[in-house]
N, CA, C and O atoms as a Tinker XYZ file with bonds, in Angstrom:
   448  protein
     1  N     96.467000  111.452000  120.723000    73     2
     2  CA    97.150000  111.858000  119.465000    64     1     3
     3  C     96.069000  111.459000  118.724000    63     2     4     5
     4  O     95.230000  110.670000  119.157000    81     3
     5  N     96.037000  111.902000  117.748000    73     3     6
     6  CA    96.046000  110.992000  116.432000    64     5     7
     7  C     96.285000  110.389000  115.739000    63     6     8     9
     8  O     95.345000  109.957000  115.071000    81     7
     9  N     97.476000  109.992000  115.441000    73     7    10
    10  CA    98.539000  108.835000  115.053000    64     9    11
    11  C     97.831000  107.763000  115.702000    63    10    12    13
    12  O     97.465000  106.824000  114.996000    81    11
    13  N     97.530000  107.750000  117.184000    73    11    14
    14  CA    97.051000  106.270000  117.744000    64    13    15
    15  C     95.713000  106.330000  117.611000    63    14    16    17
    16  O     94.980000  105.343000  117.539000    81    15
    17  N     95.345000  107.543000  117.573000    73    15    18
    18  CA    93.743000  107.484000  116.987000    64    17    19
    19  C     93.509000  106.733000  116.224000    63    18    20    21
    20  O     92.943000  105.694000  116.563000    81    19
    21  N     93.819000  106.948000  115.040000    73    19    22
    22  CA    93.854000  106.451000  113.275000    64    21    23
    23  C     94.415000  105.185000  113.328000    63    22    24    25
    24  O     93.682000  104.369000  112.768000    81    23
    25  N     95.404000  104.714000  113.772000    73    23    26
    26  CA    95.696000  103.357000  114.171000    64    25    27
    27  C     94.367000  102.660000  114.723000    63    26    28    29
    28  O     94.206000  101.524000  114.277000    81    27
    29  N     93.591000  103.019000  115.420000    73    27    30
    30  CA    92.977000  102.196000  116.333000    64    29    31
    31  C     91.600000  102.208000  115.637000    63    30    32    33
    32  O     90.808000  101.352000  116.030000    81    31
    33  N     91.087000  103.272000  114.401000    73    31    34
    34  CA    89.970000  103.143000  114.142000    64    33    35
    35  C     90.276000  102.599000  112.562000    63    34    36    37
    36  O     89.418000  102.486000  111.686000    81    35
    37  N     91.727000  102.290000  112.425000    73    35    38
    38  CA    91.938000  101.634000  111.003000    64    37    39
    39  C     91.371000  100.165000  111.464000    63    38    40    41
    40  O     90.700000   99.276000  110.940000    81    39
    41  N     91.910000  100.359000  112.536000    73    39    42
    42  CA    92.102000   98.284000  112.794000    64    41    43
    43  C     93.954000   97.703000  112.447000    63    42    44    45
    44  O     94.482000   96.604000  112.614000    81    43
    45  N     94.558000   99.150000  111.870000    73    43    46
    46  CA    95.700000   97.882000  111.417000    64    45    47
    47  C     96.857000   98.726000  111.332000    63    46    48    49
    48  O     96.961000   99.564000  110.436000    81    47
    49  N     98.007000   98.500000  112.489000    73    47    50
    50  CA    99.348000   98.600000  112.010000    64    49    51
    51  C    100.215000   99.038000  111.138000    63    50    52    53
    52  O    100.881000   98.362000  110.354000    81    51
    53  N    100.201000  101.002000  111.377000    73    51    54
    54  CA   101.368000  101.553000  110.341000    64    53    55
    55  C    102.927000  101.025000  109.899000    63    54    56    57
    56  O    103.395000  100.039000  110.469000    81    55
    57  N    103.389000  101.453000  109.271000    73    55    58
    58  CA   104.450000  100.726000  108.735000    64    57    59
    59  C    105.296000  101.868000  110.091000    63    58    60    61
    60  O    104.748000  102.474000  111.012000    81    59
    61  N    106.869000  101.806000  109.687000    73    59    62
    62  CA   106.880000  102.786000  111.047000    64    61    63
    63  C    107.708000  103.402000  110.435000    63    62    64    65
    64  O    108.639000  103.068000  109.702000    81    63
    65  N    107.058000  104.956000  111.002000    73    63    66
    66  CA   107.303000  105.981000  111.014000    64    65    67
    67  C    108.853000  105.873000  111.866000    63    66    68    69
    68  O    109.189000  105.164000  112.813000    81    67
    69  N    110.100000  107.590000  110.547000    73    67    70
    70  CA   111.446000  107.787000  110.698000    64    69    71
    71  C    111.153000  109.426000  110.386000    63    70    72    73
    72  O    111.033000  110.207000  109.443000    81    71
    73  N    111.120000  109.365000  112.169000    73    71    74
    74  CA   110.939000  111.559000  112.119000    64    73    75
    75  C    112.046000  111.852000  111.701000    63    74    76    77
    76  O    113.156000  111.423000  112.012000    81    75
    77  N    111.595000  112.922000  110.670000    73    75    78
    78  CA   112.689000  113.570000  110.137000    64    77    79
    79  C    113.394000  114.736000  111.136000    63    78    80    81
    80  O    112.930000  114.983000  112.249000    81    79
    81  N    114.521000  115.384000  110.608000    73    79    82
    82  CA   115.030000  116.179000  111.163000    64    81    83
    83  C    113.750000  117.916000  110.837000    63    82    84    85
    84  O    113.620000  118.780000  111.704000    81    83
    85  N    113.288000  117.954000  109.945000    73    83    86
    86  CA   111.961000  119.134000  109.768000    64    85    87
    87  C    110.577000  118.353000  111.216000    63    86    88    89
    88  O    109.790000  119.290000  111.355000    81    87
    89  N    110.279000  117.624000  111.806000    73    87    90
    90  CA   109.304000  117.873000  112.616000    64    89    91
    91  C    109.837000  118.013000  113.992000    63    90    92    93
    92  O    110.724000  117.491000  114.668000    81    91
    93  N    108.690000  119.178000  114.168000    73    91    94
    94  CA   109.507000  119.323000  115.359000    64    93    95
    95  C    108.189000  118.714000  116.524000    63    94    96    97
    96  O    107.876000  119.250000  117.587000    81    95
    97  N    107.777000  117.847000  116.105000    73    95    98
    98  CA   106.389000  117.012000  117.348000    64    97    99
    99  C    107.013000  115.704000  117.021000    63    98   100   101
   100  O    107.665000  115.292000  116.062000    81    99
   101  N    106.532000  115.107000  118.311000    73    99   102
   102  CA   106.966000  113.856000  118.512000    64   101   103
   103  C    106.054000  112.980000  117.950000    63   102   104   105
   104  O    106.166000  111.757000  118.034000    81   103
   105  N    105.048000  113.627000  117.313000    73   103   106
   106  CA   103.833000  113.094000  116.492000    64   105   107
   107  C    104.315000  113.138000  115.318000    63   106   108   109
   108  O    104.617000  114.206000  114.786000    81   107
   109  N    104.496000  111.657000  114.585000    73   107   110
   110  CA   104.084000  111.959000  113.294000    64   109   111
   111  C    103.545000  112.274000  112.747000    63   110   112   113
   112  O    102.322000  112.369000  112.851000    81   111
   113  N    104.264000  112.600000  111.856000    73   111   114
   114  CA   103.487000  113.717000  110.659000    64   113   115
   115  C    102.593000  113.395000  109.853000    63   114   116   117
   116  O    101.641000  114.078000  109.475000    81   115
   117  N    103.174000  111.227000  109.267000    73   115   118
   118  CA   102.291000  110.791000  108.024000    64   117   119
   119  C    102.137000  109.298000  108.757000    63   118   120   121
   120  O    102.817000  108.897000  109.701000    81   119
   121  N    101.168000  108.651000  108.139000    73   119   122
   122  CA   100.356000  107.621000  108.727000    64   121   123
   123  C    100.405000  106.977000  107.271000    63   122   124   125
   124  O     99.888000  107.439000  106.254000    81   123
   125  N    101.302000  105.552000  107.431000    73   123   126
   126  CA   101.576000  104.989000  105.707000    64   125   127
   127  C    101.523000  103.185000  106.664000    63   126   128   129
   128  O    101.912000  102.627000  107.690000    81   127
   129  N    100.611000  102.912000  105.178000    73   127   130
   130  CA   100.882000  101.267000  106.040000    64   129   131
   131  C    100.992000  100.454000  103.953000    63   130   132   133
   132  O    100.436000  100.627000  102.868000    81   131
   133  N    102.161000   99.541000  104.611000    73   131   134
   134  CA   102.561000   98.979000  102.833000    64   133   135
   135  C    101.805000   97.881000  102.701000    63   134   136   137
   136  O    101.129000   97.522000  103.665000    81   135
   137  N    101.780000   97.128000  101.450000    73   135   138
   138  CA   101.006000   96.294000  101.389000    64   137   139
   139  C    102.034000   95.360000  100.184000    63   138   140   141
   140  O    102.002000   95.931000   99.093000    81   139
   141  N    102.711000   94.369000  100.176000    73   139   142
   142  CA   103.706000   94.073000   99.554000    64   141   143
   143  C    103.081000   93.061000   99.074000    63   142   144   145
   144  O    102.509000   92.171000   99.703000    81   143
   145  N    103.256000   93.279000   97.188000    73   143   146
   146  CA   102.213000   91.845000   96.852000    64   145   147
   147  C    103.094000   91.441000   95.837000    63   146   148   149
   148  O    103.063000   92.082000   94.787000    81   147
   149  N    104.318000   89.967000   96.013000    73   147   150
   150  CA   104.216000   89.364000   95.089000    64   149   151
   151  C    104.052000   88.867000   93.026000    63   150   152   153
   152  O    103.051000   88.398000   92.484000    81   151
   153  N    104.679000   89.023000   92.719000    73   151   154
   154  CA   105.299000   89.126000   91.015000    64   153   155
   155  C    103.361000   87.227000   90.600000    63   154   156   157
   156  O    102.327000   87.242000   89.932000    81   155
   157  N    104.037000   86.150000   91.501000    73   155   158
   158  CA   103.217000   85.329000   91.727000    64   157   159
   159  C    101.461000   85.534000   92.696000    63   158   160   161
   160  O    100.562000   84.704000   92.837000    81   159
   161  N    101.551000   86.820000   93.140000    73   159   162
   162  CA   100.400000   86.331000   93.721000    64   161   163
   163  C     99.027000   87.558000   92.694000    63   162   164   165
   164  O     98.635000   88.711000   92.513000    81   163
   165  N     98.863000   86.161000   92.354000    73   163   166
   166  CA    97.435000   86.178000   91.471000    64   165   167
   167  C     96.010000   86.409000   92.038000    63   166   168   169
   168  O     94.876000   86.358000   91.563000    81   167
   169  N     96.902000   86.873000   94.071000    73   167   170
   170  CA    94.939000   86.739000   94.248000    64   169   171
   171  C     94.944000   88.314000   95.074000    63   170   172   173
   172  O     93.916000   88.688000   95.638000    81   171
   173  N     96.129000   89.126000   95.076000    73   171   174
   174  CA    96.589000   90.953000   94.811000    64   173   175
   175  C     95.490000   91.622000   94.678000    63   174   176   177
   176  O     95.249000   92.162000   93.598000    81   175
   177  N     94.789000   91.699000   95.531000    73   175   178
   178  CA    93.965000   93.238000   95.418000    64   177   179
   179  C     94.087000   94.290000   96.239000    63   178   180   181
   180  O     93.550000   94.467000   97.333000    81   179
   181  N     95.138000   95.266000   95.393000    73   179   182
   182  CA    95.322000   95.954000   96.558000    64   181   183
   183  C     94.422000   97.456000   97.085000    63   182   184   185
   184  O     94.137000   97.850000   98.215000    81   183
   185  N     94.170000   97.999000   95.820000    73   183   186
   186  CA    93.077000   98.975000   95.781000    64   185   187
   187  C     91.834000   98.465000   96.617000    63   186   188   189
   188  O     91.512000   99.143000   97.593000    81   187
   189  N     91.039000   97.212000   96.284000    73   187   190
   190  CA    89.970000   96.982000   97.242000    64   189   191
   191  C     90.348000   96.878000   98.593000    63   190   192   193
   192  O     89.586000   97.106000   99.533000    81   191
   193  N     92.090000   96.370000   98.739000    73   191   194
   194  CA    92.060000   96.580000  100.218000    64   193   195
   195  C     92.613000   97.589000  100.989000    63   194   196   197
   196  O     93.125000   97.361000  102.085000    81   195
   197  N     92.559000   98.450000  100.598000    73   195   198
   198  CA    92.506000   99.527000  101.161000    64   197   199
   199  C     91.504000  100.923000  101.041000    63   198   200   201
   200  O     91.670000  101.972000  101.663000    81   199
   201  N     90.360000  100.601000  100.001000    73   199   202
   202  CA    89.624000  100.821000  100.327000    64   201   203
   203  C     88.086000  100.327000  101.421000    63   202   204   205
   204  O     87.086000  100.904000  101.846000    81   203
   205  N     88.674000   98.961000  101.499000    73   203   206
   206  CA    87.897000   98.300000  102.583000    64   205   207
   207  C     88.029000   98.366000  103.646000    63   206   208   209
   208  O     87.424000   97.616000  104.412000    81   207
   209  N     89.112000   99.563000  104.167000    73   207   210
   210  CA    89.330000   99.468000  105.405000    64   209   211
   211  C     89.028000  100.982000  104.959000    63   210   212   213
   212  O     87.821000  101.224000  104.984000    81   211
   213  N     89.527000  101.649000  104.710000    73   211   214
   214  CA    88.748000  102.815000  104.704000    64   213   215
   215  C     86.794000  103.237000  105.092000    63   214   216   217
   216  O     86.272000  103.818000  106.043000    81   215
   217  N     86.240000  102.628000  103.887000    73   215   218
   218  CA    84.990000  102.945000  103.146000    64   217   219
   219  C     84.291000  102.932000  104.691000    63   218   220   221
   220  O     83.917000  104.049000  105.046000    81   219
   221  N     84.116000  102.105000  105.424000    73   219   222
   222  CA    83.159000  101.922000  106.981000    64   221   223
   223  C     84.349000  103.081000  107.793000    63   222   224   225
   224  O     84.462000  102.813000  108.989000    81   223
   225  N     84.820000  103.733000  107.544000    73   223   226
   226  CA    85.460000  104.675000  109.123000    64   225   227
   227  C     85.847000  106.384000  108.172000    63   226   228   229
   228  O     86.827000  107.067000  108.471000    81   227
   229  N     85.094000  106.678000  107.334000    73   227   230
   230  CA    85.083000  107.958000  106.404000    64   229   231
   231  C     84.957000  109.039000  107.849000    63   230   232   233
   232  O     85.851000  109.827000  108.157000    81   231
   233  N     83.742000  108.880000  108.571000    73   231   234
   234  CA    82.818000  109.491000  109.186000    64   233   235
   235  C     83.393000  109.498000  110.443000    63   234   236   237
   236  O     83.032000  110.291000  111.313000    81   235
   237  N     84.546000  108.399000  110.656000    73   235   238
   238  CA    85.308000  108.766000  111.973000    64   237   239
   239  C     86.669000  109.578000  111.858000    63   238   240   241
   240  O     87.069000  110.431000  112.650000    81   239
   241  N     87.432000  109.034000  110.453000    73   239   242
   242  CA    88.219000  109.714000  109.875000    64   241   243
   243  C     87.902000  111.616000  109.998000    63   242   244   245
   244  O     88.465000  112.439000  110.719000    81   243
   245  N     87.013000  111.765000  109.182000    73   243   246
   246  CA    86.354000  113.563000  109.405000    64   245   247
   247  C     86.676000  114.249000  111.076000    63   246   248   249
   248  O     87.019000  115.343000  111.524000    81   247
   249  N     86.382000  113.074000  111.557000    73   247   250
   250  CA    85.691000  113.465000  113.347000    64   249   251
   251  C     87.758000  114.051000  113.614000    63   250   252   253
   252  O     87.822000  115.076000  114.293000    81   251
   253  N     89.289000  113.454000  113.123000    73   251   254
   254  CA    90.233000  113.436000  112.920000    64   253   255
   255  C     90.266000  114.704000  112.033000    63   254   256   257
   256  O     91.302000  115.007000  111.441000    81   255
   257  N     89.481000  115.224000  111.966000    73   255   258
   258  CA    90.081000  116.370000  110.360000    64   257   259
   259  C     90.804000  115.122000  109.730000    63   258   260   261
   260  O     91.820000  114.778000  110.334000    81   259
   261  N     90.580000  114.640000  109.007000    73   259   262
   262  CA    91.025000  113.981000  107.856000    64   261   263
   263  C     90.500000  113.237000  106.915000    63   262   264   265
   264  O     90.199000  112.044000  106.887000    81   263
   265  N     90.384000  114.576000  105.702000    73   263   266
   266  CA    89.577000  113.968000  104.791000    64   265   267
   267  C     90.183000  113.594000  104.292000    63   266   268   269
   268  O     91.395000  113.514000  104.490000    81   267
   269  N     89.176000  112.982000  102.912000    73   267   270
   270  CA    89.242000  112.070000  102.284000    64   269   271
   271  C     90.407000  112.403000  101.233000    63   270   272   273
   272  O     90.913000  111.447000  100.646000    81   271
   273  N     90.949000  113.943000  100.908000    73   271   274
   274  CA    91.100000  114.526000   99.788000    64   273   275
   275  C     92.657000  114.349000  100.324000    63   274   276   277
   276  O     93.634000  114.418000   99.579000    81   275
   277  N     92.716000  114.084000  101.881000    73   275   278
   278  CA    94.234000  113.752000  102.467000    64   277   279
   279  C     94.851000  112.278000  101.930000    63   278   280   281
   280  O     96.076000  112.211000  101.824000    81   279
   281  N     94.222000  111.357000  101.665000    73   279   282
   282  CA    94.454000  110.279000  101.684000    64   281   283
   283  C     94.727000  110.110000   99.987000    63   282   284   285
   284  O     94.325000  110.776000   99.034000    81   283
   285  N     95.711000  108.750000  100.093000    73   283   286
   286  CA    96.657000  108.597000   99.303000    64   285   287
   287  C     96.894000  107.412000   99.049000    63   286   288   289
   288  O     97.358000  106.763000   99.987000    81   287
   289  N     96.711000  106.811000   97.942000    73   287   290
   290  CA    96.686000  105.274000   97.549000    64   289   291
   291  C     98.040000  105.345000   96.800000    63   290   292   293
   292  O     97.949000  106.084000   95.819000    81   291
   293  N     99.167000  104.845000   96.949000    73   291   294
   294  CA    99.922000  105.243000   95.815000    64   293   295
   295  C    101.180000  103.104000   95.775000    63   294   296   297
   296  O    101.926000  102.432000   96.487000    81   295
   297  N    100.487000  103.100000   94.334000    73   295   298
   298  CA   101.017000  101.614000   94.292000    64   297   299
   299  C    102.270000  102.002000   93.381000    63   298   300   301
   300  O    102.124000  102.451000   92.244000    81   299
   301  N    103.237000  101.836000   93.845000    73   299   302
   302  CA   104.947000  101.329000   93.184000    64   301   303
   303  C    105.182000   99.685000   92.885000    63   302   304   305
   304  O    105.053000   98.770000   93.699000    81   303
   305  N    105.589000   99.589000   91.388000    73   303   306
   306  CA   105.190000   98.959000   90.871000    64   305   307
   307  C    107.426000   98.642000   90.031000    63   306   308   309
   308  O    108.272000   99.386000   89.534000    81   307
   309  N    107.350000   97.345000   90.330000    73   307   310
   310  CA   108.784000   97.180000   90.077000    64   309   311
   311  C    108.980000   95.752000   88.674000    63   310   312   313
   312  O    108.320000   94.764000   88.352000    81   311
   313  N    109.994000   96.267000   88.299000    73   311   314
   314  CA   109.553000   95.421000   86.826000    64   313   315
   315  C    110.556000   94.926000   85.743000    63   314   316   317
   316  O    111.083000   95.957000   85.325000    81   315
   317  N    110.791000   94.448000   85.446000    73   315   318
   318  CA   112.106000   93.988000   84.397000    64   317   319
   319  C    112.617000   93.893000   83.244000    63   318   320   321
   320  O    113.780000   93.862000   82.842000    81   319
   321  N    111.179000   93.830000   82.534000    73   319   322
   322  CA   111.280000   93.956000   80.926000    64   321   323
   323  C    110.233000   95.193000   80.169000    63   322   324   325
   324  O    110.407000   96.138000   79.399000    81   323
   325  N    109.048000   94.551000   80.902000    73   323   326
   326  CA   108.109000   95.884000   80.222000    64   325   327
   327  C    106.965000   95.807000   82.254000    63   326   328   329
   328  O    106.495000   95.113000   83.155000    81   327
   329  N    107.224000   97.262000   81.652000    73   327   330
   330  CA   106.208000   98.102000   82.841000    64   329   331
   331  C    103.885000   97.627000   81.942000    63   330   332   333
   332  O    103.410000   98.280000   81.012000    81   331
   333  N    103.113000   96.431000   82.675000    73   331   334
   334  CA   102.067000   96.593000   82.439000    64   333   335
   335  C    101.171000   96.213000   83.038000    63   334   336   337
   336  O    100.760000   95.057000   83.134000    81   335
   337  N    100.636000   97.491000   83.671000    73   335   338
   338  CA    99.186000   97.813000   83.947000    64   337   339
   339  C     97.604000   97.159000   84.116000    63   338   340   341
   340  O     97.396000   96.998000   82.913000    81   339
   341  N     96.779000   96.838000   84.550000    73   339   342
   342  CA    95.574000   97.017000   84.033000    64   341   343
   343  C     94.494000   96.520000   85.770000    63   342   344   345
   344  O     94.282000   95.723000   86.684000    81   343
   345  N     94.107000   98.125000   84.930000    73   343   346
   346  CA    92.865000   97.623000   86.730000    64   345   347
   347  C     91.428000   97.388000   86.273000    63   346   348   349
   348  O     91.119000   97.968000   85.233000    81   347
   349  N     90.338000   96.512000   86.965000    73   347   350
   350  CA    89.425000   96.258000   87.118000    64   349   351
   351  C     88.658000   97.392000   87.377000    63   350   352   353
   352  O     88.882000   98.034000   88.403000    81   351
   353  N     87.522000   97.838000   86.363000    73   351   354
   354  CA    87.056000   99.217000   86.451000    64   353   355
   355  C     86.461000   99.386000   87.457000    63   354   356   357
   356  O     86.342000  100.521000   87.918000    81   355
   357  N     85.971000   98.380000   88.017000    73   355   358
   358  CA    84.731000   98.730000   89.577000    64   357   359
   359  C     85.678000   99.725000   90.916000    63   358   360   361
   360  O     85.383000  100.490000   91.834000    81   359
   361  N     87.233000   98.984000   90.167000    73   359   362
   362  CA    88.599000   99.355000   91.408000    64   361   363
   363  C     88.598000  101.034000   91.539000    63   362   364   365
   364  O     88.290000  101.769000   92.477000    81   363
   365  N     89.211000  101.383000   89.814000    73   363   366
   366  CA    88.921000  102.714000   89.361000    64   365   367
   367  C     87.483000  103.715000   90.023000    63   366   368   369
   368  O     87.505000  104.750000   90.688000    81   367
   369  N     86.425000  102.974000   89.559000    73   367   370
   370  CA    85.072000  103.703000   89.754000    64   369   371
   371  C     85.003000  103.707000   91.571000    63   370   372   373
   372  O     84.878000  104.834000   92.052000    81   371
   373  N     85.056000  102.859000   92.295000    73   371   374
   374  CA    85.247000  103.356000   94.126000    64   373   375
   375  C     86.318000  104.048000   94.386000    63   374   376   377
   376  O     86.374000  104.259000   95.597000    81   375
   377  N     87.290000  104.549000   93.758000    73   375   378
   378  CA    88.449000  105.573000   94.357000    64   377   379
   379  C     87.894000  106.888000   93.772000    63   378   380   381
   380  O     87.800000  107.877000   94.498000    81   379
   381  N     87.582000  106.917000   92.680000    73   379   382
   382  CA    86.900000  108.293000   92.397000    64   381   383
   383  C     85.503000  108.209000   92.914000    63   382   384   385
   384  O     85.269000  109.357000   93.292000    81   383
   385  N     83.992000  107.162000   93.234000    73   383   386
   386  CA    83.388000  107.975000   93.713000    64   385   387
   387  C     83.715000  108.189000   95.280000    63   386   388   389
   388  O     82.987000  109.015000   95.831000    81   387
   389  N     84.585000  107.642000   95.989000    73   387   390
   390  CA    85.687000  108.231000   97.398000    64   389   391
   391  C     86.313000  109.347000   97.608000    63   390   392   393
   392  O     86.713000  109.766000   98.694000    81   391
   393  N     86.492000  110.289000   95.648000    73   391   394
   394  CA    87.348000  110.555000   95.822000    64   393   395
   395  C     88.902000  110.622000   96.336000    63   394   396   397
   396  O     89.455000  111.664000   96.688000    81   395
   397  N     89.527000  109.281000   96.317000    73   395   398
   398  CA    90.807000  108.970000   96.889000    64   397   399
   399  C     91.711000  109.452000   94.976000    63   398   400   401
   400  O     91.271000  109.502000   93.828000    81   399
   401  N     93.151000  109.709000   95.645000    73   399   402
   402  CA    93.588000  109.548000   94.757000    64   401   403
   403  C     94.444000  108.550000   94.397000    63   402   404   405
   404  O     95.161000  108.442000   95.392000    81   403
   405  N     94.857000  107.663000   93.500000    73   403   406
   406  CA    95.846000  106.397000   93.547000    64   405   407
   407  C     97.675000  107.537000   92.825000    63   406   408   409
   408  O     97.789000  108.445000   92.000000    81   407
   409  N     98.093000  107.233000   93.186000    73   407   410
   410  CA    99.210000  107.355000   92.314000    64   409   411
   411  C    100.534000  106.436000   92.365000    63   410   412   413
   412  O    101.127000  106.069000   93.380000    81   411
   413  N    100.843000  106.161000   91.058000    73   411   414
   414  CA   101.821000  105.350000   90.654000    64   413   415
   415  C    102.824000  105.880000   89.498000    63   414   416   417
   416  O    102.865000  106.575000   88.483000    81   415
   417  N    103.832000  104.829000   90.612000    73   415   418
   418  CA   105.369000  104.758000   90.763000    64   417   419
   419  C    105.417000  103.318000   89.524000    63   418   420   421
   420  O    104.630000  102.371000   89.507000    81   419
   421  N    106.633000  103.567000   88.544000    73   419   422
   422  CA   106.972000  102.303000   87.501000    64   421   423
   423  C    108.544000  102.409000   88.154000    63   422   424   425
   424  O    108.862000  103.546000   88.501000    81   423
   425  N    109.583000  101.309000   88.360000    73   423   426
   426  CA   110.686000  101.595000   88.699000    64   425   427
   427  C    111.311000  100.572000   87.364000    63   426   428   429
   428  O    110.442000   99.802000   86.954000    81   427
   429  N    112.305000  100.482000   86.831000    73   427   430
   430  CA   112.369000   98.889000   86.357000    64   429   431
   431  C    113.921000   98.738000   87.316000    63   430   432   433
   432  O    114.774000   99.611000   87.480000    81   431
   433  N    113.908000   97.538000   87.765000    73   431   434
   434  CA   114.648000   96.737000   88.687000    64   433   435
   435  C    116.023000   96.474000   87.502000    63   434   436   437
   436  O    116.031000   96.009000   86.363000    81   435
   437  N    116.677000   96.798000   88.037000    73   435   438
   438  CA   118.592000   95.859000   87.172000    64   437   439
   439  C    118.994000   94.643000   88.124000    63   438   440   441
   440  O    119.018000   94.367000   89.323000    81   439
   441  N    119.371000   93.936000   86.575000    73   439   442
   442  CA   119.994000   92.856000   87.874000    64   441   443
   443  C    121.710000   92.725000   88.138000    63   442   444   445
   444  O    122.718000   93.406000   87.945000    81   443
   445  N    121.570000   92.223000   88.353000    73   443   446
   446  CA   122.797000   92.335000   89.507000    64   445   447
   447  C    123.959000   91.510000   89.249000    63   446   448
   448  O    124.909000   91.520000   90.032000    81   447
């Protein structure tokens, strides 16, 4: 089972996969890992965190037919007053060198 092999290769426990009505197999069609950073977490370094997991395992992933272009790092940023993101140049360089796509979604939080 590819899902279990991927979990073993990356050494991480993926987030729970909810099967959709469109999936015909019992094996999940996606494998995903979520890192939650709080506003005051100045040590958070999500891009390097994920690349540190991926880079030593690219050869093993390709043996499972998982190519770099199949990998996506998705940053979801919630903000209240202003969406302001900055990236360290070596993080972006590592993404580009490895051919990994970075998606960014920004959502304004609403006060209740």
